[in-house]
mmCIF file of C-alpha atoms in Angstrom:
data_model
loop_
_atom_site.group_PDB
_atom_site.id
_atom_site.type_symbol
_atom_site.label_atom_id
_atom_site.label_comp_id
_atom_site.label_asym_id
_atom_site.label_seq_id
_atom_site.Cartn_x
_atom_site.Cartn_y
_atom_site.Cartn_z
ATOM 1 C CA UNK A 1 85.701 -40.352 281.325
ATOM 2 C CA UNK A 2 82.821 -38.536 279.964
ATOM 3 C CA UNK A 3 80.571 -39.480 277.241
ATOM 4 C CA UNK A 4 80.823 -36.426 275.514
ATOM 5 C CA UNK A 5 82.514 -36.555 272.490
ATOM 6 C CA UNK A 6 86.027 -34.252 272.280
ATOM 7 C CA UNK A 7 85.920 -31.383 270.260
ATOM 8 C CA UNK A 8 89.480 -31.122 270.069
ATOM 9 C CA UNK A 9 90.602 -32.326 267.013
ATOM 10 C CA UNK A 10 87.808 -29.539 265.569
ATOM 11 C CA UNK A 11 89.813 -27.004 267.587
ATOM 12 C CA UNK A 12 93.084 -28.605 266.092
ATOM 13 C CA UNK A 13 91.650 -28.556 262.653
ATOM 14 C CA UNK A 14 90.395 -24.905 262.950
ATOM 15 C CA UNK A 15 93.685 -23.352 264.151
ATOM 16 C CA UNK A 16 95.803 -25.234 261.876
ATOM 17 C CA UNK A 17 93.447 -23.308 259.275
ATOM 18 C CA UNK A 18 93.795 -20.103 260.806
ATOM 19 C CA UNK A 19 97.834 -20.233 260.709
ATOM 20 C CA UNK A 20 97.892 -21.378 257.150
ATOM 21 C CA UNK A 21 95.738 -18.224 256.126
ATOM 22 C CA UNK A 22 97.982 -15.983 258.454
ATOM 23 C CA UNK A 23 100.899 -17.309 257.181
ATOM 24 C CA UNK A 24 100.420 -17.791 253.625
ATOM 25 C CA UNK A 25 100.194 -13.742 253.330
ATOM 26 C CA UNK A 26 103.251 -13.683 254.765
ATOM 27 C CA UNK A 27 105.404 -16.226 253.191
ATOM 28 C CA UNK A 28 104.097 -14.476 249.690
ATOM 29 C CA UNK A 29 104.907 -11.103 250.631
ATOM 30 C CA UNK A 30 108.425 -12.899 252.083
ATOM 31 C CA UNK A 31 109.091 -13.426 248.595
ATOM 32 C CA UNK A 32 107.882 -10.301 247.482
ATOM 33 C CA UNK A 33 110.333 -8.898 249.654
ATOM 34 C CA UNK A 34 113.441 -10.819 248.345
ATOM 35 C CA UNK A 35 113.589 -8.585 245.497
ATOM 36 C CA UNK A 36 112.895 -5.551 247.890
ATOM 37 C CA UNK A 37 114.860 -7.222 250.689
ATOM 38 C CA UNK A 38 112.660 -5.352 253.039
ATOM 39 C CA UNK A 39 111.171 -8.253 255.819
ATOM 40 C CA UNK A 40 110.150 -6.705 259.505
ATOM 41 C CA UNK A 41 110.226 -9.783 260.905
ATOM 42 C CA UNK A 42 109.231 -8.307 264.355
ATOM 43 C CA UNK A 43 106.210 -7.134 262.843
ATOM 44 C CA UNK A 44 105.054 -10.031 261.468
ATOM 45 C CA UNK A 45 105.539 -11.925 264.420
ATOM 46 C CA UNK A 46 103.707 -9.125 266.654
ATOM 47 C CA UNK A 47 101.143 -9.919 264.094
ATOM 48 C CA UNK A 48 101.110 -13.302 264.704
ATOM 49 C CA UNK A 49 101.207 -13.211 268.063
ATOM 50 C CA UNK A 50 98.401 -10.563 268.225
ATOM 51 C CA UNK A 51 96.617 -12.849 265.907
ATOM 52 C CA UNK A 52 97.326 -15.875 268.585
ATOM 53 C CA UNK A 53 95.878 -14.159 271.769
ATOM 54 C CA UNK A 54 92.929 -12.863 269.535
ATOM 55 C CA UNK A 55 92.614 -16.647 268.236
ATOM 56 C CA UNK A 56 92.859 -17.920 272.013
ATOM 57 C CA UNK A 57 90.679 -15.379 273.573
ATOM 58 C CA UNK A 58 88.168 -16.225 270.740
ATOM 59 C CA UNK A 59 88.399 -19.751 272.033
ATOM 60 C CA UNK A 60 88.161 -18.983 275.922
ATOM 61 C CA UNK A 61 84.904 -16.736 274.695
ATOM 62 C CA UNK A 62 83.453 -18.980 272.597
ATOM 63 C CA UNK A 63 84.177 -22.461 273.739
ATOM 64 C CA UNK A 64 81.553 -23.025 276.090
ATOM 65 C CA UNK A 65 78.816 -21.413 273.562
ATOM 66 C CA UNK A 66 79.989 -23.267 270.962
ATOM 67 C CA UNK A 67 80.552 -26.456 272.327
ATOM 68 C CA UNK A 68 76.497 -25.404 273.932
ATOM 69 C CA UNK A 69 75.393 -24.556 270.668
ATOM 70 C CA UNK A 70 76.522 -27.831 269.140
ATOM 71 C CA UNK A 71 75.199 -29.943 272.093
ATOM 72 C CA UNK A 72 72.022 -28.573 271.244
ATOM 73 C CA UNK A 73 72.612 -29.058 267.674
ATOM 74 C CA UNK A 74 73.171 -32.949 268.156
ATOM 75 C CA UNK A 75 70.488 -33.092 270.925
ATOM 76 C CA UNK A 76 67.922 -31.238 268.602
ATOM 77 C CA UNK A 77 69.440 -33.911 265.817
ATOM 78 C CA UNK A 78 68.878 -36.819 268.031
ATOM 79 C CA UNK A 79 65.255 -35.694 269.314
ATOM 80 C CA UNK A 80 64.201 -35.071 265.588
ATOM 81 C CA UNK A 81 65.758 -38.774 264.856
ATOM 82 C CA UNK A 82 63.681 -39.978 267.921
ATOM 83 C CA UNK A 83 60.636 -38.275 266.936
ATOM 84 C CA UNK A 84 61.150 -39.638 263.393
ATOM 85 C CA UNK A 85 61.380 -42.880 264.767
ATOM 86 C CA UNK A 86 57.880 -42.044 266.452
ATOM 87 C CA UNK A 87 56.381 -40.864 263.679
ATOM 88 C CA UNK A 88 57.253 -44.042 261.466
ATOM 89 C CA UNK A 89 56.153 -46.128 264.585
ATOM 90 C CA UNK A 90 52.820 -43.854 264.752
ATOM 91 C CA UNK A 91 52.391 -44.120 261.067
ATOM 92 C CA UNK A 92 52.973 -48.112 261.227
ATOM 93 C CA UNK A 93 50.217 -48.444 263.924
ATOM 94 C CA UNK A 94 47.675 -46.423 261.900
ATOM 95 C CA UNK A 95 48.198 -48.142 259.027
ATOM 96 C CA UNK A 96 47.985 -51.334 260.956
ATOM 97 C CA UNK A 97 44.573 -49.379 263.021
ATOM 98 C CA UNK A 98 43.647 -48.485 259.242
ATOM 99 C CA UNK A 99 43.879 -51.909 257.763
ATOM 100 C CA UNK A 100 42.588 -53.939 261.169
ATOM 101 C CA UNK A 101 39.659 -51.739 260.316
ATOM 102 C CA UNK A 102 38.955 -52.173 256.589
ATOM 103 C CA UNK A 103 39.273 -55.959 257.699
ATOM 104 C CA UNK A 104 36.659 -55.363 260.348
ATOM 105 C CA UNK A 105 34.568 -53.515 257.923
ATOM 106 C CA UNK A 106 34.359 -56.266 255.510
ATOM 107 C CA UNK A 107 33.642 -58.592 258.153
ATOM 108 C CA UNK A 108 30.521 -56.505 259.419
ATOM 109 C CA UNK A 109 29.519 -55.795 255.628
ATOM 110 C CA UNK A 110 29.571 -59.751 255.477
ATOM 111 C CA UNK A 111 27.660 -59.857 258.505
ATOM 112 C CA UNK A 112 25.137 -56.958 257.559
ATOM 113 C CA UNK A 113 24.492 -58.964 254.612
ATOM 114 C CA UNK A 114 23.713 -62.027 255.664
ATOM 115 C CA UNK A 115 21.664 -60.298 258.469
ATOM 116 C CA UNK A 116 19.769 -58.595 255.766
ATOM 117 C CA UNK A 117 19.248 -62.109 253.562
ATOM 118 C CA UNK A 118 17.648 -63.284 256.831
ATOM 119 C CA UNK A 119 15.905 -60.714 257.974
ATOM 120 C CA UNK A 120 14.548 -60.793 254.413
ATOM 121 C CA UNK A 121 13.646 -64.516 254.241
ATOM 122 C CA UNK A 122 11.761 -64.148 257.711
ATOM 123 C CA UNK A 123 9.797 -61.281 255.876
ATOM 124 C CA UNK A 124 8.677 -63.319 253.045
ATOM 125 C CA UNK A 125 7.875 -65.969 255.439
ATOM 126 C CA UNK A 126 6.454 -64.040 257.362
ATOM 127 C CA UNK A 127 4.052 -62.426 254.618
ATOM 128 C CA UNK A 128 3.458 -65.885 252.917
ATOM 129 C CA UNK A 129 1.860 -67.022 255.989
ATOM 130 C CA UNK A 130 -0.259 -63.661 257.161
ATOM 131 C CA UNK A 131 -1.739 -64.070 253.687
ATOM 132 C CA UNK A 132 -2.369 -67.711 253.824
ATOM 133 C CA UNK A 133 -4.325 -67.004 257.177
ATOM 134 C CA UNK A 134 -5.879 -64.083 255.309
ATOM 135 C CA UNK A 135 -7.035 -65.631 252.381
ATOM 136 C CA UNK A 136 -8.438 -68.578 254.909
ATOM 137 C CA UNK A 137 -9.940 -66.294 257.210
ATOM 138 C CA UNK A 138 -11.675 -64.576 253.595
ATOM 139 C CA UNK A 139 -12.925 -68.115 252.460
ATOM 140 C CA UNK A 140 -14.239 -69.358 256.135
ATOM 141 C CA UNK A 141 -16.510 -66.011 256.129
ATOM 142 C CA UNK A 142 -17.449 -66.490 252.780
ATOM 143 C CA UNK A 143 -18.481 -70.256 253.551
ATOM 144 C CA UNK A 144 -20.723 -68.915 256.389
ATOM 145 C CA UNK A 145 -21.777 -66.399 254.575
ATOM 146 C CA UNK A 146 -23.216 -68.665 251.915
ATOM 147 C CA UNK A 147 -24.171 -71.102 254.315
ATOM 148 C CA UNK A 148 -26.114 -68.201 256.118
ATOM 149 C CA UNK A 149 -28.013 -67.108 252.904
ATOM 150 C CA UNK A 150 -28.881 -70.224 251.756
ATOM 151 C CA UNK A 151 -30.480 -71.101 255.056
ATOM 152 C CA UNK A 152 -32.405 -68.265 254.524
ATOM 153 C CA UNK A 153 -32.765 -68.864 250.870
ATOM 154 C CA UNK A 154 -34.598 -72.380 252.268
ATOM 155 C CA UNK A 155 -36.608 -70.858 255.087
ATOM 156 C CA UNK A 156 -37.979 -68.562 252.117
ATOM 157 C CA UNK A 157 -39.298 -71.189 250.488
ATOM 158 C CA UNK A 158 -40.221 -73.037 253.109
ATOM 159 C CA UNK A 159 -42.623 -70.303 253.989
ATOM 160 C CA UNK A 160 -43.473 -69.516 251.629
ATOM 161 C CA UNK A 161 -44.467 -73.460 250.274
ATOM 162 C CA UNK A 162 -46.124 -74.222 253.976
ATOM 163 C CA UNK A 163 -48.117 -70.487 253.146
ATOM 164 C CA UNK A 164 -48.993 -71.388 249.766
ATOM 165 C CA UNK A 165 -50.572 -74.908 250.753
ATOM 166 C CA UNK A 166 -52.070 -73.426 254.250
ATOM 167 C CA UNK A 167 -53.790 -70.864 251.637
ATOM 168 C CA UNK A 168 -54.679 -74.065 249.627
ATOM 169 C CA UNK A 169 -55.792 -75.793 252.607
ATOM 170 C CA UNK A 170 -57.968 -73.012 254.163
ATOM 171 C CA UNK A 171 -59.568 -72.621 250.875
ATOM 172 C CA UNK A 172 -60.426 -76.098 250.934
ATOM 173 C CA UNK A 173 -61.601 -76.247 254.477
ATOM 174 C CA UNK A 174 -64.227 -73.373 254.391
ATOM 175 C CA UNK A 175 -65.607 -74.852 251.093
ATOM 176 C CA UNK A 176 -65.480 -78.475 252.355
ATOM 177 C CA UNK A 177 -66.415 -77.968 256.301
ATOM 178 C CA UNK A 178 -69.913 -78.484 257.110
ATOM 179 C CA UNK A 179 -72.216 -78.172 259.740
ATOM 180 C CA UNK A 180 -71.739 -81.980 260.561
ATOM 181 C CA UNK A 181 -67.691 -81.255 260.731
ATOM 182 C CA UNK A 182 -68.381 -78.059 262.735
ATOM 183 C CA UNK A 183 -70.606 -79.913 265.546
ATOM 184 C CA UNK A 184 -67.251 -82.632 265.376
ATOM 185 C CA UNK A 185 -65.269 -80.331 265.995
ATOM 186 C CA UNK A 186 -67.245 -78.838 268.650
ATOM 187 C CA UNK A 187 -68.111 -82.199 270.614
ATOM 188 C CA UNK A 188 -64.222 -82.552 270.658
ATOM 189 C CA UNK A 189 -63.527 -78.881 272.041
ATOM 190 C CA UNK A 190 -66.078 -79.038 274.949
ATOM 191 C CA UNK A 191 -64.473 -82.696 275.678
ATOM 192 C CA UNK A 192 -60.704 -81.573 275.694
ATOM 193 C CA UNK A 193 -60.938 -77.807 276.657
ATOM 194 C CA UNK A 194 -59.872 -78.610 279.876
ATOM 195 C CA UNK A 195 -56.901 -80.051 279.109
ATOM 196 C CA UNK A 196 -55.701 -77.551 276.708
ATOM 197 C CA UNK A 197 -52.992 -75.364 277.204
ATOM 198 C CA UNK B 1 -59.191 -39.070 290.933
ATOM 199 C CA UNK B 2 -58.926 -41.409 288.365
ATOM 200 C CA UNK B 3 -62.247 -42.768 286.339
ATOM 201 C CA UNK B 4 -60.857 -46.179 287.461
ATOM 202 C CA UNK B 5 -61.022 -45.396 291.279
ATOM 203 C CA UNK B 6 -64.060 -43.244 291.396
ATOM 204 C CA UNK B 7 -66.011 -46.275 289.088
ATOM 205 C CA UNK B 8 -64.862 -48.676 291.860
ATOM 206 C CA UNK B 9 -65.331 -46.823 294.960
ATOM 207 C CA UNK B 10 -69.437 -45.873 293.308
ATOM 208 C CA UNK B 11 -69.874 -49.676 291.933
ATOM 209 C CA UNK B 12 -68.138 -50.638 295.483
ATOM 210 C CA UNK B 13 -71.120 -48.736 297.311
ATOM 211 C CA UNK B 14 -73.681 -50.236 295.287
ATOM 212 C CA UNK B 15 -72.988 -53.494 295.554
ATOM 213 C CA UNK B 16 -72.858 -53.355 299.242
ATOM 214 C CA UNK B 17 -76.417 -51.889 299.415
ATOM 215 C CA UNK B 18 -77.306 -54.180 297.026
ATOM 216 C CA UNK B 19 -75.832 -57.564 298.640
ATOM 217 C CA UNK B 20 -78.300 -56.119 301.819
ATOM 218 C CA UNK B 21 -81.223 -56.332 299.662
ATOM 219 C CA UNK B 22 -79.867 -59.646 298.346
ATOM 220 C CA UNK B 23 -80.478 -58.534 295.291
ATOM 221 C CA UNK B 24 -76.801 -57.830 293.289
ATOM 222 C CA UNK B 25 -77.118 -59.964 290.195
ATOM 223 C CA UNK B 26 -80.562 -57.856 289.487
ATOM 224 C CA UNK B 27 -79.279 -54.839 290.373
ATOM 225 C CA UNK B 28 -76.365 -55.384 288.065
ATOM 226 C CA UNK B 29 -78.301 -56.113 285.202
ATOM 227 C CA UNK B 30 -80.178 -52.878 285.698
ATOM 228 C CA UNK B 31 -77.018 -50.882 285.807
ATOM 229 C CA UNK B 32 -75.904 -52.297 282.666
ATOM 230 C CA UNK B 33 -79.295 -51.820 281.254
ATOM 231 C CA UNK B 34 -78.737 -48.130 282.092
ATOM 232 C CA UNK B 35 -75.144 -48.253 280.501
ATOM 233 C CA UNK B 36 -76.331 -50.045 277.326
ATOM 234 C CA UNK B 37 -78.690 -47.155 276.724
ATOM 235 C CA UNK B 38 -76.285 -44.414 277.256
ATOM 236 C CA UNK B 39 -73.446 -45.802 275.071
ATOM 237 C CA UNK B 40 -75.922 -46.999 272.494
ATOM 238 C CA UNK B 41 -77.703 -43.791 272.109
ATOM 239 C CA UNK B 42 -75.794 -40.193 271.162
ATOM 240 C CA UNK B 43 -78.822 -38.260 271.830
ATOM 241 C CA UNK B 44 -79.517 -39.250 275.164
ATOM 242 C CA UNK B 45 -75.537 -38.790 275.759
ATOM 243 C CA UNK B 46 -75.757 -35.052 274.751
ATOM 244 C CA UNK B 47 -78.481 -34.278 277.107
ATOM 245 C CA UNK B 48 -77.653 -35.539 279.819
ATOM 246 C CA UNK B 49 -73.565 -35.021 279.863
ATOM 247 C CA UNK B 50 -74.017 -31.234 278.414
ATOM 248 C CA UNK B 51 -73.406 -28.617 280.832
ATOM 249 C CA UNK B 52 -75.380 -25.997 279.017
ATOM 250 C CA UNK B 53 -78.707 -28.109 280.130
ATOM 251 C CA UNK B 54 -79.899 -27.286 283.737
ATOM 252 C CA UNK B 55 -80.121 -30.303 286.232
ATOM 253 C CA UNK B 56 -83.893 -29.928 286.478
ATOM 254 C CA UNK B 57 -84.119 -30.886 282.532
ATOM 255 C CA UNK B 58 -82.097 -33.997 283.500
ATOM 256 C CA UNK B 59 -83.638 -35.110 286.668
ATOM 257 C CA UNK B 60 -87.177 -35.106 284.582
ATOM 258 C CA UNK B 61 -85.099 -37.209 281.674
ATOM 259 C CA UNK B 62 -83.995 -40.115 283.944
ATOM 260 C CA UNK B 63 -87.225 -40.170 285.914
ATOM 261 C CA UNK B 64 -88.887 -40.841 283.220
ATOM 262 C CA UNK B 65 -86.544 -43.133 281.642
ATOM 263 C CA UNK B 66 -86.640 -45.205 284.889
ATOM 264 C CA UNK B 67 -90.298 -45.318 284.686
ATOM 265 C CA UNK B 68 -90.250 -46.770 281.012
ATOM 266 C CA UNK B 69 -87.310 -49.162 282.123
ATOM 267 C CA UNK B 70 -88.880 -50.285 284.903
ATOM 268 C CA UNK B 71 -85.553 -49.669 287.223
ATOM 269 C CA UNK B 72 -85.776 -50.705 290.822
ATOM 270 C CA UNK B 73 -85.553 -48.614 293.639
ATOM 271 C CA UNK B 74 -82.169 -48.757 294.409
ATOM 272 C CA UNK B 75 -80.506 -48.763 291.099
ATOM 273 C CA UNK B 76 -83.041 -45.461 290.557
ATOM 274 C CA UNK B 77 -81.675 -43.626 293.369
ATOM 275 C CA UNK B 78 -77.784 -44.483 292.269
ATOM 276 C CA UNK B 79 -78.735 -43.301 288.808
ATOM 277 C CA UNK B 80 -80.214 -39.743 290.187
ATOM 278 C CA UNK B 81 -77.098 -39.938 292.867
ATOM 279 C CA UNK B 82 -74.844 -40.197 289.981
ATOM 280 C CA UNK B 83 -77.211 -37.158 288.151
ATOM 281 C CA UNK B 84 -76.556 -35.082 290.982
ATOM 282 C CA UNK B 85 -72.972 -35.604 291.469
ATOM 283 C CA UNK B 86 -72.708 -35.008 288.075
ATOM 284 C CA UNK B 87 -70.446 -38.522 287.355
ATOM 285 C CA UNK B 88 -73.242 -40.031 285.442
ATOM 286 C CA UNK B 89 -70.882 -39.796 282.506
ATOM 287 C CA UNK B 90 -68.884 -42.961 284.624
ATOM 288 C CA UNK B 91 -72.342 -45.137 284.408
ATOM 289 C CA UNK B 92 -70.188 -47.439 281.725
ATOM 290 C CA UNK B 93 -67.477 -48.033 283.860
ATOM 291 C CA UNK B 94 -69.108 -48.013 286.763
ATOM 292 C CA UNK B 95 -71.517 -50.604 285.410
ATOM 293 C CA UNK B 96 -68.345 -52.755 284.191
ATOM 294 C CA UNK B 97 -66.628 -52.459 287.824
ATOM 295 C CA UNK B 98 -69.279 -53.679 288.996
ATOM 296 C CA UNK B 99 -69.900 -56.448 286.764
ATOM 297 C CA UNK B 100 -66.330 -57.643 288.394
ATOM 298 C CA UNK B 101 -66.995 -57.115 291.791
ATOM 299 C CA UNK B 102 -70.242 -59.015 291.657
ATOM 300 C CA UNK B 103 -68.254 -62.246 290.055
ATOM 301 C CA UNK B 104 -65.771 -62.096 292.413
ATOM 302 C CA UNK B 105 -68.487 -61.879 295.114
ATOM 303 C CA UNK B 106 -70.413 -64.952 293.574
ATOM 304 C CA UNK B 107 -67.354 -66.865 292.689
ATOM 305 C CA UNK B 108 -68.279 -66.407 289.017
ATOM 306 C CA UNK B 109 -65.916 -65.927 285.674
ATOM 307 C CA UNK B 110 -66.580 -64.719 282.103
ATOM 308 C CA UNK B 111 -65.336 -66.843 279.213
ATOM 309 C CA UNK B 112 -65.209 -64.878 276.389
ATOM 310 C CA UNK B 113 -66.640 -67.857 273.721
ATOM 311 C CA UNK B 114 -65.815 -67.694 270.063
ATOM 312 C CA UNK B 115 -67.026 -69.849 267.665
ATOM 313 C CA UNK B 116 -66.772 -70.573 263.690
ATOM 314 C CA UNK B 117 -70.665 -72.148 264.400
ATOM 315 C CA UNK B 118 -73.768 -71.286 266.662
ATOM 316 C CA UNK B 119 -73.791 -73.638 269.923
ATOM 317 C CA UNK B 120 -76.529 -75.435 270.365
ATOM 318 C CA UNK B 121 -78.352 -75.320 273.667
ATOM 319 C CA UNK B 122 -76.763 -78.309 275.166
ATOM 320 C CA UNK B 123 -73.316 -77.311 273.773
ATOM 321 C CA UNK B 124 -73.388 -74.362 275.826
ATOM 322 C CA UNK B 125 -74.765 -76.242 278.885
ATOM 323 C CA UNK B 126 -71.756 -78.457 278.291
ATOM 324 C CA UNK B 127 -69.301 -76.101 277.667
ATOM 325 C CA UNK B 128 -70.131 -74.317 281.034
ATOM 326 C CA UNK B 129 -69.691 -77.489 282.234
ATOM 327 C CA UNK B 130 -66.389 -78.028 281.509
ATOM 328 C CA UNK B 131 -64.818 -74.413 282.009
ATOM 329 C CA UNK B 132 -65.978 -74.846 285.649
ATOM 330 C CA UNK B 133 -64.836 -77.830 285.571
ATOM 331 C CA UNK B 134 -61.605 -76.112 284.987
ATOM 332 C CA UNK B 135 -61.512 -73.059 286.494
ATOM 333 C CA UNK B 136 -63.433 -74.232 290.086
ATOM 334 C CA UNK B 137 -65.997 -70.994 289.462
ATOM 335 C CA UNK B 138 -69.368 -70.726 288.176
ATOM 336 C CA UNK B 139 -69.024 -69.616 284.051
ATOM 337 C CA UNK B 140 -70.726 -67.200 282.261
ATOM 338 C CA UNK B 141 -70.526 -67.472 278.903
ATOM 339 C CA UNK B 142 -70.096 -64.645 276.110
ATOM 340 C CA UNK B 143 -70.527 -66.461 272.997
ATOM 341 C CA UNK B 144 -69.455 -64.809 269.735
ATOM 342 C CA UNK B 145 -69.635 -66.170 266.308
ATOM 343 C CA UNK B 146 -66.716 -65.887 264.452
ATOM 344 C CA UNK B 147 -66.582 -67.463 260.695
ATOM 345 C CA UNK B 148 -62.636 -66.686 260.871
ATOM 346 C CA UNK B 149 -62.148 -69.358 262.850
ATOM 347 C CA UNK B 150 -63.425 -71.903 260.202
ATOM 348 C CA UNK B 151 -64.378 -74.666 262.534
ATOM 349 C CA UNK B 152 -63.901 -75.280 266.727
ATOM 350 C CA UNK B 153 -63.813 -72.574 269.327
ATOM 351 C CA UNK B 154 -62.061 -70.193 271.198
ATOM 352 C CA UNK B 155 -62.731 -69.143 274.878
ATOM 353 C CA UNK B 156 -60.712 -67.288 277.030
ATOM 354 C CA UNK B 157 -61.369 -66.659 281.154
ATOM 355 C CA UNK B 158 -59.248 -64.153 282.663
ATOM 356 C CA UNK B 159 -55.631 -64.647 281.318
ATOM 357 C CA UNK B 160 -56.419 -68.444 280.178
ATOM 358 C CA UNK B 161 -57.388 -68.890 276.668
ATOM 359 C CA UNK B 162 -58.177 -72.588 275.378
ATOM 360 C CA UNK B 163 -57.820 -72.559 271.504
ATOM 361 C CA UNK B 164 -59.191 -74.941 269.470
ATOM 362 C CA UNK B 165 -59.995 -73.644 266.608
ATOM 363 C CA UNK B 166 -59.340 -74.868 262.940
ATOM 364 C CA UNK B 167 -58.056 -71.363 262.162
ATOM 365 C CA UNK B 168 -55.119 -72.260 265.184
ATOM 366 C CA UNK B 169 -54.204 -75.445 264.153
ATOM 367 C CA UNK B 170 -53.392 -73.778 260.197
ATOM 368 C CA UNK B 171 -51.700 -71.084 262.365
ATOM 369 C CA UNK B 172 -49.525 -73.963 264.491
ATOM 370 C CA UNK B 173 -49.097 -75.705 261.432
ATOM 371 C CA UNK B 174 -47.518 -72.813 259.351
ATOM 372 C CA UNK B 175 -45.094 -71.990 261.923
ATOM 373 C CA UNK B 176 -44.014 -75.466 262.129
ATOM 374 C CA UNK B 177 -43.603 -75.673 258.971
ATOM 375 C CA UNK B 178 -42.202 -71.902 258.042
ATOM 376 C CA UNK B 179 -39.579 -72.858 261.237
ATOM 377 C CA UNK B 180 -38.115 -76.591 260.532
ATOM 378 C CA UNK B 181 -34.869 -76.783 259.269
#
């Protein structure tokens, strides 16, 4: 048996229709015609029976089309159902795309965050300690620095004490040397001047 | 050529000539006699270096110069040799080249002597005494008073120098004392 549903009691339905409007015409203007007593009942039934071949050569034309045109109908139904059913199934999985993504978002917001606090922390740290070398490095030069100039500071005057008594002591020497000292201190030339360097 | 060359190659002949004769200290100290005059005296420099005086003006100069400075034979001729050759202008270096050449041929130095105080005979005697000593060659000395000094000596031979002067040891002593730390 096929699957396809019957479209007979449609058919039923829609001749059953058709005779009632034929008819009713008739039965009024059969009571019409009691009081004129005039009824061609031959006629009406060649009208009825002209109606009947028109009715079933309507339904020899137009079944097939009919019954094609509703197939499609209930195909086109059931496809736009189906795609319904898609698009409710699509829309679910964005949403659930939509939300799995918000979720992720927060997540890498979290993450981006705390990555940030840390990469911020290391900075600091980072800083703190660059300038604690700096400020070290600043204070070792200016140890040596000072250390440097006050070397120099005591050569100064160490030169310039030693020059200051030399002076003194040269003064002293040509007003104190005399020719006794001189012949000294040429006896002890001419006795070492071999050995000097 | 240099004034350096041509003094050695002219003292170099001279000495030679005059080692024959046996007689290179004495010719020496007439060569330097001759030098002394020139560099001591501008005239005589202008005279005989000018080119606008003829050579016969010159040749009657020296002769009698080396009559008055009773020059010897030799050391006449390499004075009128020089005249003619016109290098008598090199009689200073000449007369210092050869100065050198006749040490070295006599195994003889120069110390260059200063002192804060004249030496006394024997302090000179044993001063030479001592700088052979310490070289191994006869020493002629150069002495040079030098009140700078303020007491001691100061001789140098060649590229030796022996300082014992008072004026060294303040020297010696400032530096010490300038450098300690």
């Amino acid at each position: 048996m096929s699957d396809r549903p019957s479209h007979r009691p449609v058919f039923r339905a829609a001749l059953t229709a058709a005779l009632a409007l034929i008819f009713s015409p008739a039965l009024g203007l059969a009571a019409e015609t009691e009081f004129h007593n005039v009824w061609d009942s031959w006629f009406e039934f060649s009208r009825v029976l002209n109606f009947l071949i028109v009715l079933f050569g309507l339904y020899f034309i137009l079944r097939k089309p009919i019954r094609k045109a509703m197939d499609a109908r209930r195909e086109g139904i059931i496809k736009a159902m189906e795609e319904a059913k898609e698009a409710r199934a699509e829309a679910a999985r964005l949403r659930e795309e939509y939300e799995k993504r918000t979720a992720d978002l927060d997540e890498e917001l979290a993450k981006m965050r705390v990555q940030a606090e840390a990469d911020r922390e290391a900075l600091k740290a980072r800083l703190l300690k660059e300038s604690a070398e700096s400020a070290e490095r600043i204070l070792e030069h200016a140890r040596f620095t000072i250390e440097q100039e006050t070397k120099k500071a005591e050569q100064l005057i160490r030169a310039r004490a030693a020059e200051l008594a030399l002076d003194l002591a040269e003064k002293a020497l040509e007003r104190e040397l005399g020719p006794e000292d001189q012949r000294r201190f040429i006896k002890d030339y001419i006795a070492k001047v071999g050995e000097m360097n | 050529m240099t004034g350096g060359s041509v003094a050695r190659r002219y003292a170099k002949a001279l000495i030679e000539l005059a080692a024959k004769e046996d007689r290179v200290d004495a010719v020496g100290e007439e060569i330097e006699q001759a030098a002394g005059l020139f560099e001591s005296s501008a005239e005589l420099r202008n005279l005989m270096f000018s080119p606008g005086i003829v050579k016969d003006v010159k040749r009657g100069i020296l002769t009698e110069l080396l009559k008055r400075a009773s020059v010897g034979e030799l050391s006449g001729r390499f004075l009128q040799l020089l005249l003619e050759k016109d290098r008598l202008r090199d009689i200073v270096p000449i007369s210092a080249k050869y100065r050198e050449l006749a040490d070295e041929l006599n195994n003889r130095v120069r110390a260059q002597v200063r002192s804060a105080f004249a030496l006394s005979d024997e302090e000179e005697t044993a001063l030479r005494n001592q700088l052979s000593a310490a070289t191994g060659k006869e020493v002629v000395l150069e002495i040079e008073t030098d009140a700078t000094l303020l007491g001691g000596l100061k001789a140098r031979v060649g590229s030796a120098t022996w300082d014992g002067s008072v004026r060294n040891h303040l020297e010696s002593l400032r530096e010490r004392l300038a450098g300690r730390s």
